[in-house]
Coordinates of C-alpha atoms in Angstrom, one line a residue:
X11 CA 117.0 42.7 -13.3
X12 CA 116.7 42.0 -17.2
X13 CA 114.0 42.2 -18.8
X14 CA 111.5 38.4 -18.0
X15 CA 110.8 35.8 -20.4
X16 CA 107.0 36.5 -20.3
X17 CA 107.2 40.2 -22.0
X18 CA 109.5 39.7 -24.2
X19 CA 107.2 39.3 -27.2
X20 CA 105.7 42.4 -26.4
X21 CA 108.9 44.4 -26.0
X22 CA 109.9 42.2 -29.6
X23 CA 106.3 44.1 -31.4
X24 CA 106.7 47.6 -30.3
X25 CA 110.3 47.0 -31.9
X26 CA 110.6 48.4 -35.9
X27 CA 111.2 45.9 -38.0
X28 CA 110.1 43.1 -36.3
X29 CA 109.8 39.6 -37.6
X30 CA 108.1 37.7 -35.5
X31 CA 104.4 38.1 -34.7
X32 CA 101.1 35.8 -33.7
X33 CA 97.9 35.2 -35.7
X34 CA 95.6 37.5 -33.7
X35 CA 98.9 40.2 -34.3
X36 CA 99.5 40.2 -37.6
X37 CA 95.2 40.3 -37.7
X38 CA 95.3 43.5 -35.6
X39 CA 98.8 45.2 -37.8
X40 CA 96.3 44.3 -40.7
X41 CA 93.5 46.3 -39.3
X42 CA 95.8 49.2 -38.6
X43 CA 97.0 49.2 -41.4
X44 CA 94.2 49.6 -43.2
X45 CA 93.3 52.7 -41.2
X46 CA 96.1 54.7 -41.7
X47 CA 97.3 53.3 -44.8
X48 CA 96.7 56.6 -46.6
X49 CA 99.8 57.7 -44.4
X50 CA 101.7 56.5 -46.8
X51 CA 102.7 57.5 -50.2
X52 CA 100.6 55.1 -52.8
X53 CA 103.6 52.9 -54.4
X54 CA 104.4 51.7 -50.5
X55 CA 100.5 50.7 -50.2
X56 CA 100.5 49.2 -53.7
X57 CA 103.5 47.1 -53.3
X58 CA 102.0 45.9 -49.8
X59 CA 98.5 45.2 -51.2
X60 CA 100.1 43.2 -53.8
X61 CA 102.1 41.0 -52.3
X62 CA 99.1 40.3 -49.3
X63 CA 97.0 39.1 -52.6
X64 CA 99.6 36.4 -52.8
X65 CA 100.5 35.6 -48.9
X66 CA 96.9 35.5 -47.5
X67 CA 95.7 32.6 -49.4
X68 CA 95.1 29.4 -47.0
X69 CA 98.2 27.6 -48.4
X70 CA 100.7 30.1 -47.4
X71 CA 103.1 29.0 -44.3
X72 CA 102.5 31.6 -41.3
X73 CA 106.2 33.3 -42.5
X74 CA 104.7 34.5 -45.7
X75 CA 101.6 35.3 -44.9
X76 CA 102.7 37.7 -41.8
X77 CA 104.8 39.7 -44.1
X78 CA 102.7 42.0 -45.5
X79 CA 101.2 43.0 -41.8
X80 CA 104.9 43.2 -40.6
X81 CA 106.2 45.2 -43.8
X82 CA 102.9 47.3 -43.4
X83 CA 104.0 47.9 -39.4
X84 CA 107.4 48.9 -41.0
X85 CA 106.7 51.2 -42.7
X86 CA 104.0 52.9 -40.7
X87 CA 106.7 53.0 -37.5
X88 CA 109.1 54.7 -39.7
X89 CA 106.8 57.3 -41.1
X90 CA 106.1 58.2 -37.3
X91 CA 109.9 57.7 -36.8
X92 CA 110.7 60.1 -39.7
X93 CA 108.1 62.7 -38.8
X94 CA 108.9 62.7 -35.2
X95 CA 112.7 63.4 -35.8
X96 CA 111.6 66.0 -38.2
X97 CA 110.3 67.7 -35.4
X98 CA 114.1 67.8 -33.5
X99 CA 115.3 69.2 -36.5
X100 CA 116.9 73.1 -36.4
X101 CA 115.5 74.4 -39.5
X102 CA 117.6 73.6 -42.6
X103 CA 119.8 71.0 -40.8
X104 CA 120.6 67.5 -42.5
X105 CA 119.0 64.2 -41.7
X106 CA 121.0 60.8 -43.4
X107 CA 119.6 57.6 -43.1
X108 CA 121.5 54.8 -44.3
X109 CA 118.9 51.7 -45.7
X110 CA 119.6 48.5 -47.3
X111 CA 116.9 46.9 -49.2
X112 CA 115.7 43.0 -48.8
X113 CA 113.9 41.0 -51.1
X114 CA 111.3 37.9 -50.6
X115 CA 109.5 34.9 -52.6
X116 CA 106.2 35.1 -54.6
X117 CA 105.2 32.5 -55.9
X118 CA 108.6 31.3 -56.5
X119 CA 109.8 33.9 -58.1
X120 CA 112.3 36.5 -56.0
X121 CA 110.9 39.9 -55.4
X122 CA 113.1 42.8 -54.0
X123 CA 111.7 44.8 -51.6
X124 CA 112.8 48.9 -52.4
X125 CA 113.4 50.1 -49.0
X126 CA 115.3 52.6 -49.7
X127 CA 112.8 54.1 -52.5
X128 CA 110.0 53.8 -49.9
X129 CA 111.6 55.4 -47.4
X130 CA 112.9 58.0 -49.7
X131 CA 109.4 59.0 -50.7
X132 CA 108.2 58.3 -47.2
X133 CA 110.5 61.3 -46.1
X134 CA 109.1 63.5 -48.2
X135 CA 105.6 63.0 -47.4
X136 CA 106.2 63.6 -44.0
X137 CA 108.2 66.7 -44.6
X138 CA 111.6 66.5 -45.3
X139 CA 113.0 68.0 -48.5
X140 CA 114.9 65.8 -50.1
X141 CA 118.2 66.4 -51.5
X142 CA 120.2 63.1 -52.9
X143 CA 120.2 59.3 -52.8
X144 CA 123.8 57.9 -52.6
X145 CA 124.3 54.6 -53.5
X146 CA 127.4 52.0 -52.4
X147 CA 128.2 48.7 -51.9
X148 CA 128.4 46.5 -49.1
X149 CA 130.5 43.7 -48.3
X150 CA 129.4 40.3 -49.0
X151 CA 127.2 39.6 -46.4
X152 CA 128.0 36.3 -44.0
X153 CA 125.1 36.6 -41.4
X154 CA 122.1 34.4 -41.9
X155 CA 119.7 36.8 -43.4
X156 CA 122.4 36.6 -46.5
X157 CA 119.9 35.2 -48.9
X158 CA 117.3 38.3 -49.0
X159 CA 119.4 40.5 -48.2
X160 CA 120.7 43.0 -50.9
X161 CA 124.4 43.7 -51.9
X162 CA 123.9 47.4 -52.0
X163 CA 122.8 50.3 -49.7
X164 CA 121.5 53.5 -50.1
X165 CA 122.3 56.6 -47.9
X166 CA 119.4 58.8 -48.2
X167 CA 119.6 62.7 -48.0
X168 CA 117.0 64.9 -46.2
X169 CA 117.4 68.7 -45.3
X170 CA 115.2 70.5 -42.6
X171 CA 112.5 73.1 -44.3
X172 CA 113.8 76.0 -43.5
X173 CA 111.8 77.9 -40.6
X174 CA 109.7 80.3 -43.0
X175 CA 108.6 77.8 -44.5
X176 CA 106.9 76.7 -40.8
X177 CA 105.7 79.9 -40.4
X178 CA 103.4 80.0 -43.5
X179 CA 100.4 79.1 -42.2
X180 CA 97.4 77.6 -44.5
X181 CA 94.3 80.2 -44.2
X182 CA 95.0 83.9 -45.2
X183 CA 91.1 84.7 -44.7
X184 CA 91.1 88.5 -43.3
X185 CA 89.2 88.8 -39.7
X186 CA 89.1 86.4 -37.0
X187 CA 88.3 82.4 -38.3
X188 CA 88.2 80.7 -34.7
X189 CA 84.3 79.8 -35.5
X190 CA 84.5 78.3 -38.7
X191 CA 87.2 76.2 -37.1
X192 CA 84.9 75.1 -34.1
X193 CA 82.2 74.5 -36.7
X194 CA 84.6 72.8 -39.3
X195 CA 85.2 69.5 -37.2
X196 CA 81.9 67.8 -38.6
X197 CA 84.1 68.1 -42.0
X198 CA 87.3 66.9 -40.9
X199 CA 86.7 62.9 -41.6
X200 CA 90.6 61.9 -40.6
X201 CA 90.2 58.3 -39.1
X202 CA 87.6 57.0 -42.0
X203 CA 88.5 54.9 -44.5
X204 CA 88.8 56.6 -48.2
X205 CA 89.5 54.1 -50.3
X206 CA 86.2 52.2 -50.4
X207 CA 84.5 50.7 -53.0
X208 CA 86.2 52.2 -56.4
X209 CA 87.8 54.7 -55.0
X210 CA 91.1 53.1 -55.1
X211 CA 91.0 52.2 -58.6
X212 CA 93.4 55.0 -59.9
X213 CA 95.7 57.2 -58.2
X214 CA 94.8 61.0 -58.5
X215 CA 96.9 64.1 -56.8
X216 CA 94.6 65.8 -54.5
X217 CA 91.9 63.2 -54.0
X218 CA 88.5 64.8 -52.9
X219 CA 87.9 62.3 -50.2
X220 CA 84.8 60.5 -50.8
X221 CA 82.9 61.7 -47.2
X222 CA 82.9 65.2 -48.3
X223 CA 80.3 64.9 -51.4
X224 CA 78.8 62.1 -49.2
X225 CA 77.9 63.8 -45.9
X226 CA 76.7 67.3 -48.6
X227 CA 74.4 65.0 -51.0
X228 CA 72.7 63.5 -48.2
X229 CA 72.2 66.7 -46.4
X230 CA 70.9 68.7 -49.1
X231 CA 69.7 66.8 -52.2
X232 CA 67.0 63.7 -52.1
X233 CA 66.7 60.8 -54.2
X234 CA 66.4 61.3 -58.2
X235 CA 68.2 64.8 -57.9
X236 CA 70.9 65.6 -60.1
X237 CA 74.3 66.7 -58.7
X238 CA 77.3 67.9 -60.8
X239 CA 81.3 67.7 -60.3
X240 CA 82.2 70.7 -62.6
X241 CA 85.8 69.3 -61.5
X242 CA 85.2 65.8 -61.1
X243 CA 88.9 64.5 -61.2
X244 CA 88.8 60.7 -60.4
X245 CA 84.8 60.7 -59.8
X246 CA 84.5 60.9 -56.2
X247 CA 81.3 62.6 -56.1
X248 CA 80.4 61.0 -59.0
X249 CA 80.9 57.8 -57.3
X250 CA 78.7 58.9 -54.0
X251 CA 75.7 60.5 -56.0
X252 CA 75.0 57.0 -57.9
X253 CA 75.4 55.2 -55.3
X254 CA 73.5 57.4 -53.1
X255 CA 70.4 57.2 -56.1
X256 CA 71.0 61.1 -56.9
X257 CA 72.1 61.5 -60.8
X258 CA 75.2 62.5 -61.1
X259 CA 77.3 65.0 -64.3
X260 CA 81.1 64.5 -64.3
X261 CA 83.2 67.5 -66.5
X262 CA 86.8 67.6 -66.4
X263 CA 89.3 69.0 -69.0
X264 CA 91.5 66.2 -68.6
X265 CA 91.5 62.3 -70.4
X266 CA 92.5 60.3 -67.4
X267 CA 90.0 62.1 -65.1
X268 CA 87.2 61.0 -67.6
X269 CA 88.5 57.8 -67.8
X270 CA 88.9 56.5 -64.5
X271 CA 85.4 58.7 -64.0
X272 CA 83.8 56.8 -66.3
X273 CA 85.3 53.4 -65.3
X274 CA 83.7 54.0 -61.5
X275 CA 79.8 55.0 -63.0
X276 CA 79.7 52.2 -65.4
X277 CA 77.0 49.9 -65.1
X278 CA 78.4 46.4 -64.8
X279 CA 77.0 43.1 -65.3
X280 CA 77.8 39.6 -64.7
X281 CA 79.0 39.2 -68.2
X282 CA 81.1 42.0 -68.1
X283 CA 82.7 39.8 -65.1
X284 CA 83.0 36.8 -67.1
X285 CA 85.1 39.5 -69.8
X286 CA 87.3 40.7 -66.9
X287 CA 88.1 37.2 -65.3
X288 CA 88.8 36.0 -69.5
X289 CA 91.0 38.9 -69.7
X290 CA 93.0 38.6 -66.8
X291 CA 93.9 35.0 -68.5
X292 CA 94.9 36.6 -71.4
X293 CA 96.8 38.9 -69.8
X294 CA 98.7 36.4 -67.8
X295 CA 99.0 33.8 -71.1
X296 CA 100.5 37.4 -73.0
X297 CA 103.2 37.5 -69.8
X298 CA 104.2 34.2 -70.2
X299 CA 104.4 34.7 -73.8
X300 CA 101.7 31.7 -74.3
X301 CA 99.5 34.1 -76.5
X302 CA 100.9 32.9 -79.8
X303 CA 101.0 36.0 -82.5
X304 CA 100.9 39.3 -80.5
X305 CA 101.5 43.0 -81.8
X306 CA 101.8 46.5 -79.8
X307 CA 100.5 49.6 -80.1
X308 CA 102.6 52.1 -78.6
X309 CA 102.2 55.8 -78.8
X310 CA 104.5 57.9 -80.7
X311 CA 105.6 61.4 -78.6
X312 CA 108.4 63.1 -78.1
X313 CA 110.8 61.9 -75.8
X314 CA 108.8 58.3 -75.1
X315 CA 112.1 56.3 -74.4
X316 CA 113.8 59.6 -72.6
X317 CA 110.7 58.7 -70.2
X318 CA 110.6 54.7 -70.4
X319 CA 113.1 51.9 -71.2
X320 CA 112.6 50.1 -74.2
X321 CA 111.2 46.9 -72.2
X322 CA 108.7 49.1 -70.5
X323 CA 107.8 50.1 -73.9
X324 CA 107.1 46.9 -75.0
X325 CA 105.8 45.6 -72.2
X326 CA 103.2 48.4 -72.2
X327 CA 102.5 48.4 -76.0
X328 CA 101.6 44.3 -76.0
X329 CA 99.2 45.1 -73.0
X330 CA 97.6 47.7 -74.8
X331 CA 97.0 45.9 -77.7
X332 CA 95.5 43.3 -75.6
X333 CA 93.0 45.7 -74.2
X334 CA 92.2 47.6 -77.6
X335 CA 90.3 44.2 -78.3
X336 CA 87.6 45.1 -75.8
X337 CA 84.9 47.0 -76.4
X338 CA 82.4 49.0 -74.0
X339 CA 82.3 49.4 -69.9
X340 CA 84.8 46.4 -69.5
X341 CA 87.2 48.1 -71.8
X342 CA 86.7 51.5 -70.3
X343 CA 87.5 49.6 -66.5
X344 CA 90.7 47.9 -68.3
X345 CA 92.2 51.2 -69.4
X346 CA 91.6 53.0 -66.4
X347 CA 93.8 50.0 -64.6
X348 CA 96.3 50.3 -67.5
X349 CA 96.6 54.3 -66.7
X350 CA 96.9 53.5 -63.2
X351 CA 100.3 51.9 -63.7
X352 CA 102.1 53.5 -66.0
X353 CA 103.9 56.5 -64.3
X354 CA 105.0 53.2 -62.1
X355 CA 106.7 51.5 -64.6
X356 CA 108.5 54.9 -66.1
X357 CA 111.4 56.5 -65.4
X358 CA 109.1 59.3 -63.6
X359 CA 110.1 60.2 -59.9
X360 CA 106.5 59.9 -59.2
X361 CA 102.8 60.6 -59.5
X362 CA 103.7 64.6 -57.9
X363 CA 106.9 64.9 -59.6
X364 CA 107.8 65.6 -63.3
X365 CA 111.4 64.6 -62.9
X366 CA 113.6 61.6 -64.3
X367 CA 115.1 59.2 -62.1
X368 CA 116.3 56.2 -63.9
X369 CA 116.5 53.1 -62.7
X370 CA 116.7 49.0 -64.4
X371 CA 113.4 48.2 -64.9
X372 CA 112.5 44.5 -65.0
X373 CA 110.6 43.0 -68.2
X374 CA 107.2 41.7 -66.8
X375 CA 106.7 44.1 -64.2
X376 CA 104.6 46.0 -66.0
X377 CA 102.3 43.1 -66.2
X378 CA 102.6 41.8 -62.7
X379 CA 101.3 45.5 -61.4
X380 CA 98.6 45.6 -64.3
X381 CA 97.5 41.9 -63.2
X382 CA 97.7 42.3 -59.4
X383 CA 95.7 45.8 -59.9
X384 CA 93.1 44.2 -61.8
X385 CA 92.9 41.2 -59.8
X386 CA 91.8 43.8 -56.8
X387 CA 89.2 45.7 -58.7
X388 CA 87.5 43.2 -60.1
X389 CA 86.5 42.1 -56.7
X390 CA 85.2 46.1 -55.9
X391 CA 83.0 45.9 -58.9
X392 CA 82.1 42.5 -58.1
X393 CA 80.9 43.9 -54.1
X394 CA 79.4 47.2 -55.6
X395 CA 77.9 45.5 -58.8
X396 CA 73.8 44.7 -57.2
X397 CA 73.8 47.8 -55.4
X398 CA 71.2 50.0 -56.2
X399 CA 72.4 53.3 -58.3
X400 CA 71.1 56.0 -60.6
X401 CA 72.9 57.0 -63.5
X402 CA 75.3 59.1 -64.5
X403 CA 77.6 60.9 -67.5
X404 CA 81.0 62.7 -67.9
X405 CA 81.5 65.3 -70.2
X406 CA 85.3 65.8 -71.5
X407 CA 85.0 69.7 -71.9
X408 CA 85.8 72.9 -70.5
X409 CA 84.6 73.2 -67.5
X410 CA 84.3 77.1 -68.6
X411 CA 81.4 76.1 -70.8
X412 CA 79.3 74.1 -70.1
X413 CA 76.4 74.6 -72.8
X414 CA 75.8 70.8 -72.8
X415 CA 74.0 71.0 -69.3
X416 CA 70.4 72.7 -69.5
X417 CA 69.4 75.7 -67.9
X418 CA 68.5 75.1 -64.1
X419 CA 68.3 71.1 -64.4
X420 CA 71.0 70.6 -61.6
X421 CA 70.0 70.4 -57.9
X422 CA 73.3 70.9 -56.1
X423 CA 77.1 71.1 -57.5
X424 CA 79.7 69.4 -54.9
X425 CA 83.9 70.4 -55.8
X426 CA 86.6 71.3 -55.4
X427 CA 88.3 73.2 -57.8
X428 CA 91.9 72.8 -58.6
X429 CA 93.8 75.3 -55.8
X430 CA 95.8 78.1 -57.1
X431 CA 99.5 77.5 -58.0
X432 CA 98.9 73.7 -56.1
X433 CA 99.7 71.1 -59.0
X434 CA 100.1 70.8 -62.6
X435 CA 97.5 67.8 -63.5
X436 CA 98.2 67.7 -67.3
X437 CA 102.0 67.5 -66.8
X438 CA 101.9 64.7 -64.6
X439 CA 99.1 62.6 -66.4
X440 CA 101.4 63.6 -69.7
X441 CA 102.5 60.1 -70.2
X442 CA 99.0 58.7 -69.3
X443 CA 97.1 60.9 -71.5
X444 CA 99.3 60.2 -74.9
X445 CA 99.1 55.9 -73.7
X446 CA 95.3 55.8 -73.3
X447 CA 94.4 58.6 -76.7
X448 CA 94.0 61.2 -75.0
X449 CA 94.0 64.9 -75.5
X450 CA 96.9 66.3 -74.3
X451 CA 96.0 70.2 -75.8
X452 CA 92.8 70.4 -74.3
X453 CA 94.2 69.1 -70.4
X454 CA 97.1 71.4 -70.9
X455 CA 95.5 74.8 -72.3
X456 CA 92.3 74.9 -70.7
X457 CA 93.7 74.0 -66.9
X458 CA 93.2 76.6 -64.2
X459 CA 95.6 77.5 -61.5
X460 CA 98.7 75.3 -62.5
X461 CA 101.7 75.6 -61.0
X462 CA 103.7 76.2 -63.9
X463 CA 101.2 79.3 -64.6
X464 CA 101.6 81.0 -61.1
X465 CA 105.4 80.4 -60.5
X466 CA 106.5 82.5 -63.4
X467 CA 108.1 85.7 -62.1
X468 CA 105.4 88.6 -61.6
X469 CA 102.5 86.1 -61.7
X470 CA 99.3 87.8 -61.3
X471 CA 96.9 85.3 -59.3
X472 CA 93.5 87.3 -61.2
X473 CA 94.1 85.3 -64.2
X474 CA 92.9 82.3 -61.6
X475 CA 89.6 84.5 -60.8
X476 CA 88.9 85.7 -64.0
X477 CA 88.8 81.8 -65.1
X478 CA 87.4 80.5 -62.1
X479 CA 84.4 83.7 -62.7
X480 CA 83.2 81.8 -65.9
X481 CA 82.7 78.6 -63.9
X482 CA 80.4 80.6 -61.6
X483 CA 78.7 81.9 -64.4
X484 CA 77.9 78.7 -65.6
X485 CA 77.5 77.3 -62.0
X486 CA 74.6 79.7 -61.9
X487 CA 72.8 79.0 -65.0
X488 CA 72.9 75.5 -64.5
X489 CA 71.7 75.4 -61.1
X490 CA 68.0 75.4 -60.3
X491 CA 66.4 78.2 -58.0
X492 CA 67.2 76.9 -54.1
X493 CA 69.6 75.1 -54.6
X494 CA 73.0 75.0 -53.2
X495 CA 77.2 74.7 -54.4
X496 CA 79.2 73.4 -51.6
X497 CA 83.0 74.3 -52.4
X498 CA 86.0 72.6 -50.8
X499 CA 89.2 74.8 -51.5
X500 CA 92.3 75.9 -50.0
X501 CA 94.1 79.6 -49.8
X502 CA 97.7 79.8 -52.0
X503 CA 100.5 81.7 -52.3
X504 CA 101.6 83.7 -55.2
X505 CA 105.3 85.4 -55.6
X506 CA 106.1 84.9 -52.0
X507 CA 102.0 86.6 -51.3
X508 CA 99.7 84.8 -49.5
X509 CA 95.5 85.0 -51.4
X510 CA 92.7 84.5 -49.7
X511 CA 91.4 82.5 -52.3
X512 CA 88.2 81.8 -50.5
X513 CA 87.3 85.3 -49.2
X514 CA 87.5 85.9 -53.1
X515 CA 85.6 83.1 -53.8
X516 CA 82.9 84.5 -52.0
X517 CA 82.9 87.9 -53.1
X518 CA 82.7 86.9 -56.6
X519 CA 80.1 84.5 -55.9
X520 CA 78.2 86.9 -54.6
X521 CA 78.3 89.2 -57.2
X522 CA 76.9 86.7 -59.6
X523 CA 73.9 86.2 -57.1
X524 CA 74.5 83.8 -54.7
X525 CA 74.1 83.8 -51.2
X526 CA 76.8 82.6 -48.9
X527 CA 74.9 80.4 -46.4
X528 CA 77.3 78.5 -44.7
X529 CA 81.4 77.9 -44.1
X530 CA 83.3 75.6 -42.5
X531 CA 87.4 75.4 -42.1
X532 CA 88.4 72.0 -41.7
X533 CA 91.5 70.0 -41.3
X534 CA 93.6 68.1 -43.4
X535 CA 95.2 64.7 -42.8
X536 CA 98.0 66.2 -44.1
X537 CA 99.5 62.3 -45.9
X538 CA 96.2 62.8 -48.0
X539 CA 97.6 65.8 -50.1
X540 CA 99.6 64.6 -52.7
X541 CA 100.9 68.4 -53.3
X542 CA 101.3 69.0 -49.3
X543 CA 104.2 67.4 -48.8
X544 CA 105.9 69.6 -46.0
X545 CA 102.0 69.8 -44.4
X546 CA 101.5 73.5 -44.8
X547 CA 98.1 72.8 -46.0
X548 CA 96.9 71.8 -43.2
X549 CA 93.1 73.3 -43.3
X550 CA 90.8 74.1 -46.4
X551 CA 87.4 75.8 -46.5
X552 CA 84.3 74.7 -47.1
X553 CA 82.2 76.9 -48.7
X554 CA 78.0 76.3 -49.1
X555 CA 76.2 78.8 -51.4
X556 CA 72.6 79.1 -52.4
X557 CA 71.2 80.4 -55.6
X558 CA 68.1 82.4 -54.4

């Protein structure tokens, strides 16, 4: 009555954790992967991107090349393991789950695999709160997985969100919303892939997924029309209008946002591939310390080794020397790459968290992430490089004021802007604005509805309004007559107060003039927001105004 010979590879696959797979499997754990991969926080998708650049060349044995499917299946099954026992859970009640980490081979030199880490931060983004990592030792190991496996394990701490926290619902619009729900589906995008073409060049909290401004620009602006991202963040809609042939204005108050905006709009050229590829040999040449005479530039802030150990520092500082040697869109793509991982290689918790965790950073990593990274975008460019596109430009300004943009010369505006008491984007880009030159004042003083603002005691929410009125103001003197804003934005709460941050959205807009003519509620796949992580937000409005 045991279980027969025959299914007992099938029985091995549904198993987590599994080790053993066939070529059309690990093909098909590829391809799932890649559709949910957004499921997971970015530094498990990075790590497992990485290591497939190495193990799915043709002279990899089967054994390395199926670990990045299998580790990708791993992780996946324990997210739904994770968020499934969440669901058990009495509210407030503790979860422990005791990990070891393993480690593998690339390209002959040993990498350790952070399970613990992964699964710590895979917790979270399913829901659990997390509470501590306790670290102890094991015994020396004598089974025959000895040589990967670590010498350490990590018992990792989760509470239950307590049940008011379930309770709080995402939309606090007053009167019945069943229709814009009904309606909202042809928004809701959850099984497409987001991470197409640039998209996936930088990380960025609260990514506006690139379907949104896509599905809008098509529907309501033609070719040669000129669409502005008065928030424009990491370019999505930037991205979609150029590509789409529509012009395309970027304004954000914040240096990374420009950059990695500007990095995705640039016009590149087969020389500017020939740079990229002579640059990535320089890079690796400066790793192996085959570069001869090298200095560093290294910003000077308060706090910088607090932040980073000293052979992050370094490590950093010779890279960005390297890349101060460039000069126009090549140099712009190279920094933008550079930004991308340097909250990895801090002491950071993470790209959402503005707290220290320590931990022994390994000289050269910085420069195997930067080289892997750059490895991956210079194929994007490459495949988006001939397509046709229109042009566009990114103004590092208030987006308050936008005098720089002529009076009714914009066709449609596609945003969101940053939700009320959501995310603090200047604190977390801190490190990344001061390595890349940026302006740290301007990201800081002139962002609306940060978190740091609104969870001050007796936080009044109209100081959000008030600011986000001057953007309509300018919204309406910039737009020409006809045309439309389409508005992606979420509902907040405020001292333990829930706003209805679209009904006032609309209200205001339609006391500077425009129309209301359409809105939608759609749903969030709750992995994608980075602020989201016990899936409150689980809907947002879409909002489509016309000025008459």
């Amino acid at each position: 009555g045991l279980l027969p010979r025959q299914e007992h590879k099938y029985r091995d696959l549904n198993m987590i954790g599994n080790r053993e797979v066939s070529e059309k499997q690990r093909l098909e754990l590829w391809k799932e992967y890649e559709r949910r991969k957004e499921e997971l926080p970015q530094s498990v998708t990075n790590f497992v991107d990485e290591l497939a650049e190495t193990n799915h060349l043709d002279n990899v044995g089967f054994r390395r090349r199926n670990l990045p499917a299998l580790l990708a299946k791993y992780f996946l099954d324990m997210s739904d393991s994770m968020k499934n026992s969440l669901k058990m859970m009495k509210p407030g009640s503790f979860g422990f789950y005791v990990v070891g980490n393993n480690s593998t081979n690339v390209e002959g030199i040993k990498k350790i695999i952070p399970t613990d880490m992964f699964l710590w931060e895979i917790g979270q983004k399913v829901g659990w709160k997390q509470v501590s990592v306790i670290n102890m030792e094991l015994l020396k190991s004598r089974d025959i997985f000895k040589k990967n496996r670590g010498t350490a394990e990590s018992i990792l701490v989760f509470k239950a969100p307590l049940s008011t926290e379930f309770e709080r619902t995402a939309i606090y619009s007053l009167g019945d919303v069943s229709k814009f729900r009904d309606s909202g589906e042809e928004w809701n995008f959850n099984d497409e892939a987001t991470q197409t073409h640039l998209h996936s060049i930088h990380p960025y909290p609260a990514k506006f997924i690139p379907q949104i401004p896509r599905k809008a620009i098509l529907q309501w602006t033609s070719k040669g029309d000129v669409v502005l991202d008065p928030f424009c963040g990491s370019g999505t809609t930037l991205l979609e209008s150029i590509l789409l042939e529509r012009k395309a204005i970027g304004v954000d108050n914040n240096s990374v946002a420009c950059l990695v905006s500007e990095a995705k709009i640039a016009e590149y050229t087969n020389s500017d591939i020939d740079i990229l590829k002579k640059f990535l040999v320089e890079v690796e040449l400066l790793k192996k310390k085959e570069q001869g005479k090298t200095e560093v530039i290294i910003p000077q802030y308060k706090n910088l080794e607090y932040w980073f150990s000293k052979e992050a520092i370094m490590d950093l500082g010779r890279i960005n020397w390297l890349i101060n040697k460039l000069e126009g869109n090549s140099k712009a793509l190279v920094q933008a790459i550079f930004s991308s991982i340097i909250v990895r290689v801090s002491y950071q918790d993470s790209d959402t968290r503005y707290s220290r965790k320590e931990y022994e950073y390994v000289e050269g990593n910085a420069f195997g992430y930067f080289i892997q990274k750059l490895k991956r975008v210079v194929k994007s460019v490459e495949e988006v490089m001939n397509l046709p596109k229109e042009e566009a430009k990114v103004l590092h300004i208030d987006g308050k004021n936008l005098e720089s943009i002529e009076e009714e010369s914009v066709n449609m505006i596609v945003t969101s802007p940053p939700y009320l008491n959501a995310y603090d984007y200047h604190k977390y880009h801190r490190h990344r604005i001061h390595w890349i030159d940026g302006d740290v004042e301007l990201a800081r003083d002139k962002e609306i509805g940060k978190h740091d603002t609104f969870t001050r005691p007796n936080a009044d929410p109209d100081l959000y309004f008030k600011d986000m009125s001057k953007c309509f103001d300018e919204w309406y003197r910039v737009l020409k007559p006809g045309s439309r804003a389409l508005i992606v934005i979420g509902d907040a709460i405020v001292n333990k107060k829930p706003v209805p941050v679209a009904e006032q959205f609309i209200k205001i807009m339609n006391e500077k003039g425009f129309n209301l003519e359409n809105r939608w509620i759609r749903k969030i796949k709750t992995s994608r927001k980075s602020f989201n992580q016990s899936a409150r937000m689980n809907e947002e409005h879409v909002l489509l105004f016309i000025k008459p």
